[in-house]
mmCIF file of C-alpha atoms in Angstrom:
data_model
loop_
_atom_site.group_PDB
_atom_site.id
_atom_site.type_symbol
_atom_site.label_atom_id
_atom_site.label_comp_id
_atom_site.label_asym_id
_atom_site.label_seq_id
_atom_site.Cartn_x
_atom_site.Cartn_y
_atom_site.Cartn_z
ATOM 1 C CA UNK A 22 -0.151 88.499 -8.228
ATOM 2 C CA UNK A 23 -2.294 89.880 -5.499
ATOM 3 C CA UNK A 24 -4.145 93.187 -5.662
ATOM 4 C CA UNK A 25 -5.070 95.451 -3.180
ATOM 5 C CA UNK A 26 -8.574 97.984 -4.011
ATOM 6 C CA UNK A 27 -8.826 100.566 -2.076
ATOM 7 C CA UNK A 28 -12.666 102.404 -1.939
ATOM 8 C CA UNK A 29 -14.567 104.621 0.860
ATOM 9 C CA UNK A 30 -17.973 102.682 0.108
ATOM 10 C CA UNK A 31 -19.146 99.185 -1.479
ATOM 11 C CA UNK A 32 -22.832 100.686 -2.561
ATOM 12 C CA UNK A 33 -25.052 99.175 -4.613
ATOM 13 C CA UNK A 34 -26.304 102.098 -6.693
ATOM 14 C CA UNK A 35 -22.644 103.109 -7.317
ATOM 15 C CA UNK A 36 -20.844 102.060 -10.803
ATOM 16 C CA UNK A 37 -17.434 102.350 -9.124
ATOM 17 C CA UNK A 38 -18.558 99.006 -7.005
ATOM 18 C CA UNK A 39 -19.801 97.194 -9.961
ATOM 19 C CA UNK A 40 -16.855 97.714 -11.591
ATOM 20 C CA UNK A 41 -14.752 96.417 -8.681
ATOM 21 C CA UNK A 42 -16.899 93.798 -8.389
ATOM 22 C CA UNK A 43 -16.304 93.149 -11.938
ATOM 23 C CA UNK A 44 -12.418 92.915 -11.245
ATOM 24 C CA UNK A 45 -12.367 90.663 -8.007
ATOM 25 C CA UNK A 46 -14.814 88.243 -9.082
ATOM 26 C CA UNK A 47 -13.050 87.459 -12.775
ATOM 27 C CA UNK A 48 -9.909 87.598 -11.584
ATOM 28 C CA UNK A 49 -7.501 85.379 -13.176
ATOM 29 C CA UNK A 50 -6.749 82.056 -11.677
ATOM 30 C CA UNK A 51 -2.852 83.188 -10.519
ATOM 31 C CA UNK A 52 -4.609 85.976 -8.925
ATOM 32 C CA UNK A 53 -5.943 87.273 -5.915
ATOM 33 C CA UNK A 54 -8.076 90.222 -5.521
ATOM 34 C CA UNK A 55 -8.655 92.201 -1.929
ATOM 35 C CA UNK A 56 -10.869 95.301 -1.707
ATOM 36 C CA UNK A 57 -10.525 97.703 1.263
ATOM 37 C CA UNK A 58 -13.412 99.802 2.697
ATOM 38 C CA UNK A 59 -15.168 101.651 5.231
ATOM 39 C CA UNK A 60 -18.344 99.926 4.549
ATOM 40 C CA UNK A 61 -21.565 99.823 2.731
ATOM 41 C CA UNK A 62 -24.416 98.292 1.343
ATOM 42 C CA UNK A 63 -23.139 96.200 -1.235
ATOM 43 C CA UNK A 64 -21.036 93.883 1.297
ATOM 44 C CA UNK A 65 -23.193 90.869 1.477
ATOM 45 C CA UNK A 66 -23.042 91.077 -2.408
ATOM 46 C CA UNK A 67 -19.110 90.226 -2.177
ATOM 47 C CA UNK A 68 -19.588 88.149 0.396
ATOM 48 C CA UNK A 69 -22.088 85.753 -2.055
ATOM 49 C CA UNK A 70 -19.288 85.622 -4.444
ATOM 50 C CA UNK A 71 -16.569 84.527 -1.354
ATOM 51 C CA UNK A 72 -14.662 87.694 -2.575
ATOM 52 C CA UNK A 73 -11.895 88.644 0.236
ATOM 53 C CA UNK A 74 -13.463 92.154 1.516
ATOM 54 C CA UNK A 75 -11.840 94.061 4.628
ATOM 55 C CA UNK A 76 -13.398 96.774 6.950
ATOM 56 C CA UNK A 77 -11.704 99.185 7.919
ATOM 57 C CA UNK A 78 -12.052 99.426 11.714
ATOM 58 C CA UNK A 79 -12.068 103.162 11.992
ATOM 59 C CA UNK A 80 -13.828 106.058 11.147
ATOM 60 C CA UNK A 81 -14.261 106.796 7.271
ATOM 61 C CA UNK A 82 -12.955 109.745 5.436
ATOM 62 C CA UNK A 83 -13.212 113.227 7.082
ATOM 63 C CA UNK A 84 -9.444 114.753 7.105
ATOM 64 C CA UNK A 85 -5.978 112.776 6.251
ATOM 65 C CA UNK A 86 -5.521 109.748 9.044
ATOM 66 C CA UNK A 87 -2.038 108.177 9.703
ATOM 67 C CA UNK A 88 -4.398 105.219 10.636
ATOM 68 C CA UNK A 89 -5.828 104.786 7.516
ATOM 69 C CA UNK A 90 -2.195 104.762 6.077
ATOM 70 C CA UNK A 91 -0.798 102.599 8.676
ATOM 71 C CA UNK A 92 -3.554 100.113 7.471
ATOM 72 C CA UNK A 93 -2.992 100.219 3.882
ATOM 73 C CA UNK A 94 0.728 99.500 4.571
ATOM 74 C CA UNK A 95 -0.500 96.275 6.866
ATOM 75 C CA UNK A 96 -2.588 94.978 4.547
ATOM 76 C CA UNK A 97 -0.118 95.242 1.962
ATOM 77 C CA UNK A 98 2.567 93.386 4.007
ATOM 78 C CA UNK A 99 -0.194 90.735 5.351
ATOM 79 C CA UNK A 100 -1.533 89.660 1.709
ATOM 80 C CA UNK A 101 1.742 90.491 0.188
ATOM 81 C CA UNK A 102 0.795 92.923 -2.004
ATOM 82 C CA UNK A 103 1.546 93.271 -5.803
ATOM 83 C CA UNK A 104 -0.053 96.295 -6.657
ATOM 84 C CA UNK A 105 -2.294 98.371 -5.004
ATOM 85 C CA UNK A 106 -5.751 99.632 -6.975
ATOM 86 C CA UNK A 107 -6.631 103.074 -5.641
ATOM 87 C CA UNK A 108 -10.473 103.922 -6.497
ATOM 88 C CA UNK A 109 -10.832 107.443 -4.936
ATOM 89 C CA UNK A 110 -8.155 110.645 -4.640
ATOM 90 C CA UNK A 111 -8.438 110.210 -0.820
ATOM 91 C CA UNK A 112 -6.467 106.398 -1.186
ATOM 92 C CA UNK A 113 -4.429 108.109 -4.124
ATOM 93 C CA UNK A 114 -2.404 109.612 -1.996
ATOM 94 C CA UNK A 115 -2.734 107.069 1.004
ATOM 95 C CA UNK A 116 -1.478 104.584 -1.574
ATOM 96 C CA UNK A 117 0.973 106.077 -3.332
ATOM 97 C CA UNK A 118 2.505 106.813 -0.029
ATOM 98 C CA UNK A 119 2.036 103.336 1.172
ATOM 99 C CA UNK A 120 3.238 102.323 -2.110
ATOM 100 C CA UNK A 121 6.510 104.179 -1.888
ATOM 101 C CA UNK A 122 7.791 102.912 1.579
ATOM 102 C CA UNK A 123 6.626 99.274 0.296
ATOM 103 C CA UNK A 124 8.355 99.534 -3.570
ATOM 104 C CA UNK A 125 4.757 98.385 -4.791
ATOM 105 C CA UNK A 126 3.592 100.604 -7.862
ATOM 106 C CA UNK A 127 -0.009 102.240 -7.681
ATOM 107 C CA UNK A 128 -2.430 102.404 -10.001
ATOM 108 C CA UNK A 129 -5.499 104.873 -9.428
ATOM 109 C CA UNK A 130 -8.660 104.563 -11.492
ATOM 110 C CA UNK A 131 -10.294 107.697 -12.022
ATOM 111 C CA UNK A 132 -14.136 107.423 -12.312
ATOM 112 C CA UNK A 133 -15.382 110.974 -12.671
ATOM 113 C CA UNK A 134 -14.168 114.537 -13.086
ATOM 114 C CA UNK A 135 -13.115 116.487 -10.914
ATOM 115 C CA UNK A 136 -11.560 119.932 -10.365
ATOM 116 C CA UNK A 137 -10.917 120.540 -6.636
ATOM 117 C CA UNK A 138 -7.784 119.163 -4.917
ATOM 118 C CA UNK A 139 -5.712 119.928 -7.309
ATOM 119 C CA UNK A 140 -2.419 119.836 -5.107
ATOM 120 C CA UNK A 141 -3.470 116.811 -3.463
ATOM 121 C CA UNK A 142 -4.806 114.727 -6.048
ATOM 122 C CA UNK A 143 -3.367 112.271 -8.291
ATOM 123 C CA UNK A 144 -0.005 110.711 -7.502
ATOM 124 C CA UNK A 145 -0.238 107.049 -8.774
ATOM 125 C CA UNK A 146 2.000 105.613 -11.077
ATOM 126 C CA UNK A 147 -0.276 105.576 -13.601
ATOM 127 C CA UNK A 148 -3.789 105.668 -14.282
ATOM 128 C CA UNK A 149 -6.995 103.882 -15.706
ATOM 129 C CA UNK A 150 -9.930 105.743 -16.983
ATOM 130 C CA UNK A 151 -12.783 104.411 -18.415
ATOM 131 C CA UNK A 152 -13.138 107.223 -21.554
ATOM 132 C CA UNK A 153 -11.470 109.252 -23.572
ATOM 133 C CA UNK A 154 -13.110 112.237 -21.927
ATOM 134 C CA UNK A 155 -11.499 111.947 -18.652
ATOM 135 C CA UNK A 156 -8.228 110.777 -20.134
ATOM 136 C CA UNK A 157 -8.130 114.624 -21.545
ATOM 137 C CA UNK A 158 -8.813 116.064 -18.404
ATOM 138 C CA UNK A 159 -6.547 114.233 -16.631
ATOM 139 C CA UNK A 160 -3.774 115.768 -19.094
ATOM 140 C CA UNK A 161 -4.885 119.206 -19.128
ATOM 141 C CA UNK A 162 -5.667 120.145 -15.845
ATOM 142 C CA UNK A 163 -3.238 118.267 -13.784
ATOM 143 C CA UNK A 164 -0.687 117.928 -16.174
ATOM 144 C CA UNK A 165 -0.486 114.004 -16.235
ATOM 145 C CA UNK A 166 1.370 112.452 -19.140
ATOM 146 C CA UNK A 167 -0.490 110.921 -21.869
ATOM 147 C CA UNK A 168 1.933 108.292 -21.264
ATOM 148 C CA UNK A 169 1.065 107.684 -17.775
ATOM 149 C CA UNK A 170 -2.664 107.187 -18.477
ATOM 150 C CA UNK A 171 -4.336 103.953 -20.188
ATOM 151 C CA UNK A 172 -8.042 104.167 -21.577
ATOM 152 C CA UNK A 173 -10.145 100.921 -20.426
ATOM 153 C CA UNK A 174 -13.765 100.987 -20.985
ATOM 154 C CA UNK A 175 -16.100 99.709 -18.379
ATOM 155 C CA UNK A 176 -17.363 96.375 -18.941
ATOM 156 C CA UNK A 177 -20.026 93.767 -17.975
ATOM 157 C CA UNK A 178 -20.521 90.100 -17.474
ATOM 158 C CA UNK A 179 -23.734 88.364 -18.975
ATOM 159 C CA UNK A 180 -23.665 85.888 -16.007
ATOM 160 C CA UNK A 181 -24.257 88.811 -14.093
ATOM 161 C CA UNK A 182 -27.769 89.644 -15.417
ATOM 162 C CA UNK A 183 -29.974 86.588 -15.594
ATOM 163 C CA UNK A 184 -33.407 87.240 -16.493
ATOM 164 C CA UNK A 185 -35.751 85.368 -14.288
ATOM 165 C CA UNK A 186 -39.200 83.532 -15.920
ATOM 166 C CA UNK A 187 -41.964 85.546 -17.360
ATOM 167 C CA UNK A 188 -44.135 83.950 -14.259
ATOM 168 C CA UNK A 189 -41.815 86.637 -11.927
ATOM 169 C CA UNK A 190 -41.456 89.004 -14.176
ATOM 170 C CA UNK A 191 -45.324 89.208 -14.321
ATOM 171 C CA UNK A 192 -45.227 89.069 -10.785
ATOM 172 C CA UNK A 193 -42.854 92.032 -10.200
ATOM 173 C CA UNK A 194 -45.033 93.895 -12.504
ATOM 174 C CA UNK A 195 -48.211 93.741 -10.547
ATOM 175 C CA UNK A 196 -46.255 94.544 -7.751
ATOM 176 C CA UNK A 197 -44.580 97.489 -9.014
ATOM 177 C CA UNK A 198 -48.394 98.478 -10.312
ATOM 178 C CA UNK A 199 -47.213 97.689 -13.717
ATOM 179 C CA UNK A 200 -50.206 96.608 -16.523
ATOM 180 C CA UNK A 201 -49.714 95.432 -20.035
ATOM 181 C CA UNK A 202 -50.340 98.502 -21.817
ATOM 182 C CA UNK A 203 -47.760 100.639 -19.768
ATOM 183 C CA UNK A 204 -44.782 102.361 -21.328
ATOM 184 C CA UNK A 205 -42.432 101.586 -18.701
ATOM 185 C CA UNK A 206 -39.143 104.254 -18.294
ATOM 186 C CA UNK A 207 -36.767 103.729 -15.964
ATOM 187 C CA UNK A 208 -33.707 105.748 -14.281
ATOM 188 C CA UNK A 209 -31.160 103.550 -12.467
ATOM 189 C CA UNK A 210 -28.123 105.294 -10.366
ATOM 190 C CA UNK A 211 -27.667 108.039 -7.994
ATOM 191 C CA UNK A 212 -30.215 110.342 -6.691
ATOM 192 C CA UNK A 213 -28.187 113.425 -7.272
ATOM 193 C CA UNK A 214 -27.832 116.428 -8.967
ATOM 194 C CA UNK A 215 -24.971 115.086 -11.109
ATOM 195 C CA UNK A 216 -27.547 112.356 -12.437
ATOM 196 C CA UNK A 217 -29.999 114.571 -13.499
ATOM 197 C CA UNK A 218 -32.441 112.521 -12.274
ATOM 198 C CA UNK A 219 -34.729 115.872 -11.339
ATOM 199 C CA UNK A 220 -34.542 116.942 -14.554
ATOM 200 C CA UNK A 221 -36.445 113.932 -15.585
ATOM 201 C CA UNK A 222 -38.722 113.973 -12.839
ATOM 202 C CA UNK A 223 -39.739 117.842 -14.119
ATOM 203 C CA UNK A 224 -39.732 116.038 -17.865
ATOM 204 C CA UNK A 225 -41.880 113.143 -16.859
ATOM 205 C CA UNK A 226 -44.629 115.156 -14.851
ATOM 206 C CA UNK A 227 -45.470 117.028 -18.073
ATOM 207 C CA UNK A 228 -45.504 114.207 -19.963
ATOM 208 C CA UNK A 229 -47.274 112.042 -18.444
ATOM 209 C CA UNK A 230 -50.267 114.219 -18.880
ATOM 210 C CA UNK A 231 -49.759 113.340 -22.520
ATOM 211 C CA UNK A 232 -49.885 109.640 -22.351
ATOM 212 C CA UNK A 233 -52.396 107.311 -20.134
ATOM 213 C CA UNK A 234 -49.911 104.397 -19.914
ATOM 214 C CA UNK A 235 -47.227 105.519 -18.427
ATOM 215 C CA UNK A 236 -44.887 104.796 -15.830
ATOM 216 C CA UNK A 237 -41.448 105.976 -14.105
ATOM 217 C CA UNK A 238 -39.385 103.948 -12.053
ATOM 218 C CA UNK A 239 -36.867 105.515 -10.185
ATOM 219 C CA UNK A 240 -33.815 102.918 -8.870
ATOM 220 C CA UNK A 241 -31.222 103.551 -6.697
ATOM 221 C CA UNK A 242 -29.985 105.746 -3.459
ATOM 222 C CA UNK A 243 -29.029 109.149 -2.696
ATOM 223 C CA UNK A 244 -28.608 112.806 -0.874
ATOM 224 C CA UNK A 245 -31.793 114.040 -3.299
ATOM 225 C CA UNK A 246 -34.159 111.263 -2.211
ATOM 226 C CA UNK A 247 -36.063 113.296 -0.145
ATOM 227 C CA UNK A 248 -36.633 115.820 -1.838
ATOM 228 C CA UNK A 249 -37.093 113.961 -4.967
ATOM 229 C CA UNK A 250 -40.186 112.112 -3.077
ATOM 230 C CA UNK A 251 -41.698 115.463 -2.331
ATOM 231 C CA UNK A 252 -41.323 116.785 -5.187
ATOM 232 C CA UNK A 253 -43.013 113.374 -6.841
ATOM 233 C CA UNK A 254 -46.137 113.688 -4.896
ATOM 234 C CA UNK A 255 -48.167 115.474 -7.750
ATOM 235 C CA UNK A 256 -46.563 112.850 -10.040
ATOM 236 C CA UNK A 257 -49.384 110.454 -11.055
ATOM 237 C CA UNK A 258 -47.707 106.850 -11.975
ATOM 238 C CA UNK A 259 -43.992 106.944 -10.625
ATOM 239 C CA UNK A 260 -42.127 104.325 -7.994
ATOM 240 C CA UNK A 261 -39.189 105.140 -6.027
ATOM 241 C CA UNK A 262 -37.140 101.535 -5.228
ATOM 242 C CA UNK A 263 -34.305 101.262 -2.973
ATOM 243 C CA UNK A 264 -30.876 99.954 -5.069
ATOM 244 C CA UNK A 265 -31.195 95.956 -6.376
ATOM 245 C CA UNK A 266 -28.519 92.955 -5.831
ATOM 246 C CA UNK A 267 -29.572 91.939 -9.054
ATOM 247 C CA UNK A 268 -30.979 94.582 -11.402
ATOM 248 C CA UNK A 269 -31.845 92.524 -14.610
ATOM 249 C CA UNK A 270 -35.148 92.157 -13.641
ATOM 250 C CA UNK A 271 -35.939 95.777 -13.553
ATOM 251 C CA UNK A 272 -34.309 96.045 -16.859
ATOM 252 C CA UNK A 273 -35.805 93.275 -18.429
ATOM 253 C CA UNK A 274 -39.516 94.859 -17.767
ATOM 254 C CA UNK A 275 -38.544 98.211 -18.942
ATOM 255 C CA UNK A 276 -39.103 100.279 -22.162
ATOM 256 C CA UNK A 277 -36.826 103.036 -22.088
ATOM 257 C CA UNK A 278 -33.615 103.774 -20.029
ATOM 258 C CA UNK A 279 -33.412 107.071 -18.858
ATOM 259 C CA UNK A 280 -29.793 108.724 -18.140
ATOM 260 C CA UNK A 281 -29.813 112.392 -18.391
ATOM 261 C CA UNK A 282 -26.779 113.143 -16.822
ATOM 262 C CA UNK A 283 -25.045 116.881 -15.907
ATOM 263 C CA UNK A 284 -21.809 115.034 -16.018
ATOM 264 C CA UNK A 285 -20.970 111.346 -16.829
ATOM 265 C CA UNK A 286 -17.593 110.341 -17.525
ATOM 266 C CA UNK A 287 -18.564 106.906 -18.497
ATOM 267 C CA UNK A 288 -21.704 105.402 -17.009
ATOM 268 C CA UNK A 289 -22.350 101.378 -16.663
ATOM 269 C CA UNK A 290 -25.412 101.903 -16.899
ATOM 270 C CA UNK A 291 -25.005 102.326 -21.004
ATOM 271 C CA UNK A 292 -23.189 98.822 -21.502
ATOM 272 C CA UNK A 293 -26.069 97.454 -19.152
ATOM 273 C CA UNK A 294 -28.620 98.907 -21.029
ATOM 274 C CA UNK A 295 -26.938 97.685 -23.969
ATOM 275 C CA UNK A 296 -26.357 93.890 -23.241
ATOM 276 C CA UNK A 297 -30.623 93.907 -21.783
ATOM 277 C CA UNK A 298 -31.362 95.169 -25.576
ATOM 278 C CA UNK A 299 -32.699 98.645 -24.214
ATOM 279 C CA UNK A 300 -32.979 101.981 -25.699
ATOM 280 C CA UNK A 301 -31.301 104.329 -24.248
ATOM 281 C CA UNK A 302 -31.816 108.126 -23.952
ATOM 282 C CA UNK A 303 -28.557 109.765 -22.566
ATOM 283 C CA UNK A 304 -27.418 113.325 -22.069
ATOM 284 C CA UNK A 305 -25.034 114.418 -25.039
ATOM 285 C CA UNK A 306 -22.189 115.050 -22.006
ATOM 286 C CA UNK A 307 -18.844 112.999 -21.520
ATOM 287 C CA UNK A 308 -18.577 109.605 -21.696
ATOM 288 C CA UNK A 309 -22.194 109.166 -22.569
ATOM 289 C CA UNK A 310 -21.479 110.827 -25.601
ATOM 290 C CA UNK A 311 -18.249 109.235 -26.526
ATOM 291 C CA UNK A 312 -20.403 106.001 -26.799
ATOM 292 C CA UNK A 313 -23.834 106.656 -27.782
ATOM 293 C CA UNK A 314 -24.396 108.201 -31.290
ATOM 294 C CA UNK A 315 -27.578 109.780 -31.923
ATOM 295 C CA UNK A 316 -30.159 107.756 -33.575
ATOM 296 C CA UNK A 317 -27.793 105.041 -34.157
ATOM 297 C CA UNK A 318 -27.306 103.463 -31.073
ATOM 298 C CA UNK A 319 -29.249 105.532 -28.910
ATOM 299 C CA UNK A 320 -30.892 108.811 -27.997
ATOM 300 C CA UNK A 321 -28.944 111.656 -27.051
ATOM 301 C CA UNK A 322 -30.395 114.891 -25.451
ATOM 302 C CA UNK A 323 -29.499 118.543 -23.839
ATOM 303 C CA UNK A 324 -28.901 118.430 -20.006
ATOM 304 C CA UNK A 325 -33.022 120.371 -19.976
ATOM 305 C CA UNK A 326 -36.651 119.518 -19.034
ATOM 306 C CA UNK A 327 -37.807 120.928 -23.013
ATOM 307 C CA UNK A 328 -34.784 118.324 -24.395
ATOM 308 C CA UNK A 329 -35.413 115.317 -22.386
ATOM 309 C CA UNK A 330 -38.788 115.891 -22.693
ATOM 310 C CA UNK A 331 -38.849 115.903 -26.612
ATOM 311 C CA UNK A 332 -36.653 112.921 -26.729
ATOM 312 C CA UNK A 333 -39.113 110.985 -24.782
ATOM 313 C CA UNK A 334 -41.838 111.840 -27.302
ATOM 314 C CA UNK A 335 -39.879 111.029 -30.145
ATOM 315 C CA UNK A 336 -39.011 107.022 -28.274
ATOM 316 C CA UNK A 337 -43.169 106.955 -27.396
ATOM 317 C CA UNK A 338 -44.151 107.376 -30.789
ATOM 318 C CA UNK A 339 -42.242 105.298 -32.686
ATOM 319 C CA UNK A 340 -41.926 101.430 -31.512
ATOM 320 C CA UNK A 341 -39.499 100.681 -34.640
ATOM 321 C CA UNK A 342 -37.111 103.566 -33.424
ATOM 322 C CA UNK A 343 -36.661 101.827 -29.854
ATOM 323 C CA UNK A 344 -35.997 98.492 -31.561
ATOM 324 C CA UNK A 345 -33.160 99.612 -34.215
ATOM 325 C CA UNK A 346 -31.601 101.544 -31.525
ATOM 326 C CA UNK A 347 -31.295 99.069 -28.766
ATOM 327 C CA UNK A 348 -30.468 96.521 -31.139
ATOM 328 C CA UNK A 349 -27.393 98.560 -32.445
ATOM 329 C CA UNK A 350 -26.417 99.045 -28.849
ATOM 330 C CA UNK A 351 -27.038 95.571 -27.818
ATOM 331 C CA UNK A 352 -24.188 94.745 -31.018
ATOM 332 C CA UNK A 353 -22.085 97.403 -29.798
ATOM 333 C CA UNK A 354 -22.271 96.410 -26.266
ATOM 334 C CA UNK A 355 -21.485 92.228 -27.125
ATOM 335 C CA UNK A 356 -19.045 92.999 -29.706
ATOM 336 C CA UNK A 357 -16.043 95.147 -27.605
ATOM 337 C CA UNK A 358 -17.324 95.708 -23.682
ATOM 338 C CA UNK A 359 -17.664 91.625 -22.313
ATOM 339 C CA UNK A 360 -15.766 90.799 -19.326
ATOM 340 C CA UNK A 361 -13.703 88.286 -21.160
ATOM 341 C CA UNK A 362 -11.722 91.103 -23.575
ATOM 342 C CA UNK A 363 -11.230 93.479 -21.116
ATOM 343 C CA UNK A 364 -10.265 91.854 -18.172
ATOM 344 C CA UNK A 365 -7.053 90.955 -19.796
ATOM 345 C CA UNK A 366 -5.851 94.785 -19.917
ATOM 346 C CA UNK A 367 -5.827 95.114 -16.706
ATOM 347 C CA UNK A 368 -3.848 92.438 -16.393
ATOM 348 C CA UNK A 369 -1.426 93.784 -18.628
ATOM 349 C CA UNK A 370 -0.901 97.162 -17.331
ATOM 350 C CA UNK A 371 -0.631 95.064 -13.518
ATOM 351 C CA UNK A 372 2.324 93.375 -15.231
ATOM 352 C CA UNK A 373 4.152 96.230 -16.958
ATOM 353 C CA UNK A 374 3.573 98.000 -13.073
ATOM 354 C CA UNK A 375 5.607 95.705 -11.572
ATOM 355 C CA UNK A 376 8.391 95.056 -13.709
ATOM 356 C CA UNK A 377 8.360 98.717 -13.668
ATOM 357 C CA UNK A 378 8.005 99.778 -17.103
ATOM 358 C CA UNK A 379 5.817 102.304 -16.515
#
């Protein structure tokens, strides 16, 4: 079986990499696993892991290109192609055309939702999503089958995350500015306004005139950096830092996990915090919401400055809270979302593809 992924960018702040990463570097031994792109930062990450990565060799997505399909329909014919992955609308439709000149079935995994497009998008022969949310959306407002859609929760590999020594832990620390007594919170994704990350910026500027030890990383890339780092220049005890190869580090020296989302069919960054024993205060949106339950596994909150702001109080002032929540989540996490379970559905659905059952 060989499988074809097809995604714009390979960028380390973005969960849609990780989770192709996820795929191509467990694949199963009578597998083979190819990932198409334009570029991006997280290349050099695939490369480390000898995972088969190809560049496109022309420009990246700006109206339809006959190139782009001419490619896919190469590639598929070079590395004789079982099924091709789709990871974005724009290679929906690029595959499923590709797909129906070459009789290979497409599969599109659909990562956030959307409303735009609505004639052009979606046209796989079936689909992936990582929640129930998006599953629902999928069937109401374009009218996909239930049938034609298969719920597979994102997923992470404890190999993945090794925590280094306390002696560079300690040393990342005083780098980072970072003293015993701090309170360390942390946001890791996008810089955008999906993310919510300003929210918490406009949260954490009040707050931290309420607590001396305090600090707010802020990890990962995006269109709102700039004017995130103006807007953090009256912020006392913050760090901006540019997206990580290897992010368990940054969650091993951190308190709280901030993710207060507008919109979030499904984050990683939930399972991540859960499997580094993290709390973790979410917005009560989406997919954050289909997995966190409040004050059992977590800490949900309003998409608001007032809401995120009071949820951060409540983690601050009580230790025992943060512990019984991240430890629920951490069991939550190891118990049903480990590489080894769900790597196997996906090898499933491949399967039924192509002896056409779907």
């Amino acid at each position: 079986m060989n499988v074809l992924h097809l995604q714009p960018e390979l960028n380390q702040a973005s969960g849609v990499t990780r989770v192709i990463f996820q795929l191509m570097k467990n694949a199963s031994p009578d597998a083979i696993h190819y990932a198409a792109c334009f570029g991006g930062n997280a290349l050099s990450g695939f490369k480390r892991e000898n995972l088969k990565v190809i560049r496109f060799s022309f420009p990246g997505i700006k109206i339809f290109s006959p190139l782009h399909l001419l490619r896919i329909i190469y590639l598929c014919k070079k590395y004789h192609i079982s099924v091709i992955h789709a990871h974005h609308r724009y290679f929906d439709v690029l595959g499923r055309i590709a797909g129906a000149l070459l009789g290979i079935p497409v599969l599109t995994m659909v990562h956030s939702i959307v409303y735009s497009g609505k004639r052009f998008s979606y046209k796989a022969n079936h689909f992936v999503v990582p929640g129930e949310n998006i599953r629902k959306h999928l069937s109401i407002h374009y009218g996909i089958p239930k049938k034609k859609i298969t719920v597979i929760h994102n997923f992470v590999d404890p190999a993945d995350y090794p925590v280094p020594e306390e002696s560079v832990l300690q040393r990342l620390r005083s780098e980072l500015g970072i003293t015993k007594e701090m309170t360390v919170i942390t946001f890791i994704g996008r810089f955008d306004r999906e993310k919510g990350v300003d929210l918490l910026l406009r949260a954490y500027k009040r707050l931290e005139h309420e607590y001396l030890n305090l600090i707010l990383l802020c990890i990962g890339e995006g269109n709102m950096l700039h004017a995130l780092q103006a807007y953090a220049e009256n912020i006392r005890c913050m760090r901006f830092i540019s997206s990580q190869t290897s992010i368990a580090p940054y969650y091993a020296i951190s308190d709280i996990i901030a993710l207060p989302s507008r919109v979030d069919p499904f984050p990683l960054v939930m399972i991540e915090s859960g499997l580094m024993k993290k709390v973790l205060l979410g917005a009560n949106v989406d997919g954050i919401a289909e997995f966190i339950k409040h004050k059992e596994n977590g800490y949900l909150v309003e998409c608001d400055r007032e809401s995120i702001l009071e949820g951060l109080r409540a983690l601050l002032n009580d230790a025992t809270l943060r512990v019984q929540l991240s430890s629920a989540l951490h069991e939550k996490v190891m118990n049903g979302h480990l590489v080894k379970g769900q790597m196997q559905k996906y090898y499933d659905l491949y399967n039924r593809m192509m002896h056409h059952d779907e």
